[in-house]
PDB file of C-alpha atoms in Angstrom:
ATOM      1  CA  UNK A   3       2.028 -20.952 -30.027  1.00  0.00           C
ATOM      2  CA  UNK A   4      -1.351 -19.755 -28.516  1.00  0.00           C
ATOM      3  CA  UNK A   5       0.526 -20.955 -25.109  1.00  0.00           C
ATOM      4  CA  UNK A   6       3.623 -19.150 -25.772  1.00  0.00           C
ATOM      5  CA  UNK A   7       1.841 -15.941 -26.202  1.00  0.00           C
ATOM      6  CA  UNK A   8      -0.204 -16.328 -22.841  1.00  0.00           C
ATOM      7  CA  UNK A   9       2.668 -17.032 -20.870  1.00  0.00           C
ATOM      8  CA  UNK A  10       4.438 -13.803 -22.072  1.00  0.00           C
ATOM      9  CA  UNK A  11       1.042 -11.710 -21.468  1.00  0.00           C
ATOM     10  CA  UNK A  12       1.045 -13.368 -17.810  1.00  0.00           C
ATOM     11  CA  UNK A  13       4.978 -12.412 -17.070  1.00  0.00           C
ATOM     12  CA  UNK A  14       4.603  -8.801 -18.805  1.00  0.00           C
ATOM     13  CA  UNK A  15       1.676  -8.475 -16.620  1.00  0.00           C
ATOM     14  CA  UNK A  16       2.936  -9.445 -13.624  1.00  0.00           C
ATOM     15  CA  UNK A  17       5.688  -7.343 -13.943  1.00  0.00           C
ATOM     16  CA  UNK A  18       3.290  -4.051 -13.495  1.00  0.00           C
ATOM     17  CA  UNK A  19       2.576  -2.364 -10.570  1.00  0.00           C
ATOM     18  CA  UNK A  20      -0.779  -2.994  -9.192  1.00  0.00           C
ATOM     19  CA  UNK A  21      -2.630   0.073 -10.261  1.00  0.00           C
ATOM     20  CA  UNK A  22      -1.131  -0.441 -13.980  1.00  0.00           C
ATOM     21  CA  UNK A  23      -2.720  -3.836 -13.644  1.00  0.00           C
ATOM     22  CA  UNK A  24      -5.748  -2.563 -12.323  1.00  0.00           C
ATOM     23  CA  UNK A  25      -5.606   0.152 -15.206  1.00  0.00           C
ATOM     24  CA  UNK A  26      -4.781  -3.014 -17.949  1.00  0.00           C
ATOM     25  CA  UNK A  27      -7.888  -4.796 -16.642  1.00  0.00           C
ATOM     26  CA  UNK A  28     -10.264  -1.532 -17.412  1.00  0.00           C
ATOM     27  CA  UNK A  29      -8.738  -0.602 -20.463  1.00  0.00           C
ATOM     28  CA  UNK A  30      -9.333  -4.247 -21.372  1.00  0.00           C
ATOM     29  CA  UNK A  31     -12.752  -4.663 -20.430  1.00  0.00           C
ATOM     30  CA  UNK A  32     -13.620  -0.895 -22.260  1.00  0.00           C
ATOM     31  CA  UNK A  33     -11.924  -2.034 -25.312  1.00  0.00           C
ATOM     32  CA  UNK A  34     -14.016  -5.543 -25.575  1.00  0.00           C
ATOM     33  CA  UNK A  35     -17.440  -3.897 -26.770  1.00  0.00           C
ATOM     34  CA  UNK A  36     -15.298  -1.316 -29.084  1.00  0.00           C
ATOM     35  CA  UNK A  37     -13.890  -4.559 -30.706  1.00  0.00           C
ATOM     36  CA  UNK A  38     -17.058  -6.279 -31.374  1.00  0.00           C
ATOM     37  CA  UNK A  39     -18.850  -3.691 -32.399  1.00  0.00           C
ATOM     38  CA  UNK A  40     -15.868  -2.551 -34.747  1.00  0.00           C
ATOM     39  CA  UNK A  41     -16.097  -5.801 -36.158  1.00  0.00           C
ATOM     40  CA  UNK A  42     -19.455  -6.092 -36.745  1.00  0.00           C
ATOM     41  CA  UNK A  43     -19.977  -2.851 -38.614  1.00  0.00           C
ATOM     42  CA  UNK A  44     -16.840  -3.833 -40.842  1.00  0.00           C
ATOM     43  CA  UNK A  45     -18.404  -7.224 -41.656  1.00  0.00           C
ATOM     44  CA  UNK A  46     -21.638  -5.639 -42.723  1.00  0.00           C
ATOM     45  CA  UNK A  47     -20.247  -3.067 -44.566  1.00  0.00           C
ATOM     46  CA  UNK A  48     -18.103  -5.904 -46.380  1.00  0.00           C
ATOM     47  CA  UNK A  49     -20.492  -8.427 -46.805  1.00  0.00           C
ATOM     48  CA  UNK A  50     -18.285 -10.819 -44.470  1.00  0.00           C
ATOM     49  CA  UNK A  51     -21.289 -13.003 -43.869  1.00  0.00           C
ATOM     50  CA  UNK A  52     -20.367 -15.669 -42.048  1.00  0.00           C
ATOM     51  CA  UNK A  53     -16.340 -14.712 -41.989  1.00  0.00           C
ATOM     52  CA  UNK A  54     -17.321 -12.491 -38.984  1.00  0.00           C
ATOM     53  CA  UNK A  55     -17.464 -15.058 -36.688  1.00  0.00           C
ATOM     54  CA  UNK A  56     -13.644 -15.557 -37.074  1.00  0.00           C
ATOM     55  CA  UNK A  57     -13.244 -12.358 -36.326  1.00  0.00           C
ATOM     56  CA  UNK A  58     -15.260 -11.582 -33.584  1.00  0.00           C
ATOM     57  CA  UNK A  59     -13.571 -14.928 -31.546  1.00  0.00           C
ATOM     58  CA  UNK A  60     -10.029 -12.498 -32.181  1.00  0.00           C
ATOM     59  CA  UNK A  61     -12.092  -9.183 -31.078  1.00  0.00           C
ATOM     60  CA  UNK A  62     -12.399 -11.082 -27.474  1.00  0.00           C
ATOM     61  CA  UNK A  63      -8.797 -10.756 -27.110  1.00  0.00           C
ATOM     62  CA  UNK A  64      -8.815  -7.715 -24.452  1.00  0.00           C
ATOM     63  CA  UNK A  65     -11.449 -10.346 -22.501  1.00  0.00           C
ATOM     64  CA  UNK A  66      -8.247 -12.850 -22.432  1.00  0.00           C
ATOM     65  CA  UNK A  67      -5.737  -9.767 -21.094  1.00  0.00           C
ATOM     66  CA  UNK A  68      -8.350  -8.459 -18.406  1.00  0.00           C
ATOM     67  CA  UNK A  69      -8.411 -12.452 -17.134  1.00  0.00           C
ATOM     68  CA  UNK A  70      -4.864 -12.331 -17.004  1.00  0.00           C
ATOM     69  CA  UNK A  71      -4.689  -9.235 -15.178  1.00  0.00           C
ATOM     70  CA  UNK A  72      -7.146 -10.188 -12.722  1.00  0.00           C
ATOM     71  CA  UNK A  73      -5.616 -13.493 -11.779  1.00  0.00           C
ATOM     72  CA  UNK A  74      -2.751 -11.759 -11.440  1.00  0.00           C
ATOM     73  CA  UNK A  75      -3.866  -8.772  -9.236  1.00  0.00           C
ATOM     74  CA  UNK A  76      -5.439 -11.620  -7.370  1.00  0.00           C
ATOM     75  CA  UNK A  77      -2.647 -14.095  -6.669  1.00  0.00           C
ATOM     76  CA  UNK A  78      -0.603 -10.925  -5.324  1.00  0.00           C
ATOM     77  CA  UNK A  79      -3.562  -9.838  -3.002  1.00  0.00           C
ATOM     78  CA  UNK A  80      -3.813 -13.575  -1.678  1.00  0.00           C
ATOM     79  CA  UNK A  81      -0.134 -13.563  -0.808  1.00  0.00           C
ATOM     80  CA  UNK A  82       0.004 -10.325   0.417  1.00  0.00           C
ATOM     81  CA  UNK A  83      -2.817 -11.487   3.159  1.00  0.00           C
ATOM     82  CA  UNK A  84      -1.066 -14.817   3.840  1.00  0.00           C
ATOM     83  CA  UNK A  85       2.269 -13.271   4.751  1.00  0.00           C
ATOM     84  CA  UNK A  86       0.732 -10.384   7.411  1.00  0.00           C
TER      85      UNK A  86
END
């Protein structure tokens, strides 16, 4: 299932244009220590305990999407270069 939802990240990325990529990848990266820190005041403030560590692993999510992005921004840059 995990799989499934990568793959469908990687063809709705790839379907941008590069500076929307390029714009996925920041918004991605800015959103990462939102997330976590997000997470960790609502675990404190709950008295999560150890049931933040679950939910930190799902705040890394954007990390997973900015990966994506750059692979892809990558692969089109590499085959831009081979075909000139």
């Amino acid at each position: 299932m995990i799989r499934e939802h990568v793959h469908h990240l990687h063809h709705a990325i790839d379907d941008q244009s590069l500076p929307v990529r390029g714009a996925i990848t920041l918004g991605a990266l800015l959103a990462l220590p939102l997330f976590g820190t997000a997470v960790r005041t609502l675990g404190s403030a709950l008295g999560l305990g150890r049931l933040v560590f679950p939910l930190l692993v799902l705040a890394h999510v954007p990390v997973v999407v900015a990966l994506i992005a750059v692979w892809s921004i990558g692969c089109d840059v590499c085959r831009t270069e081979g075909s000139a």
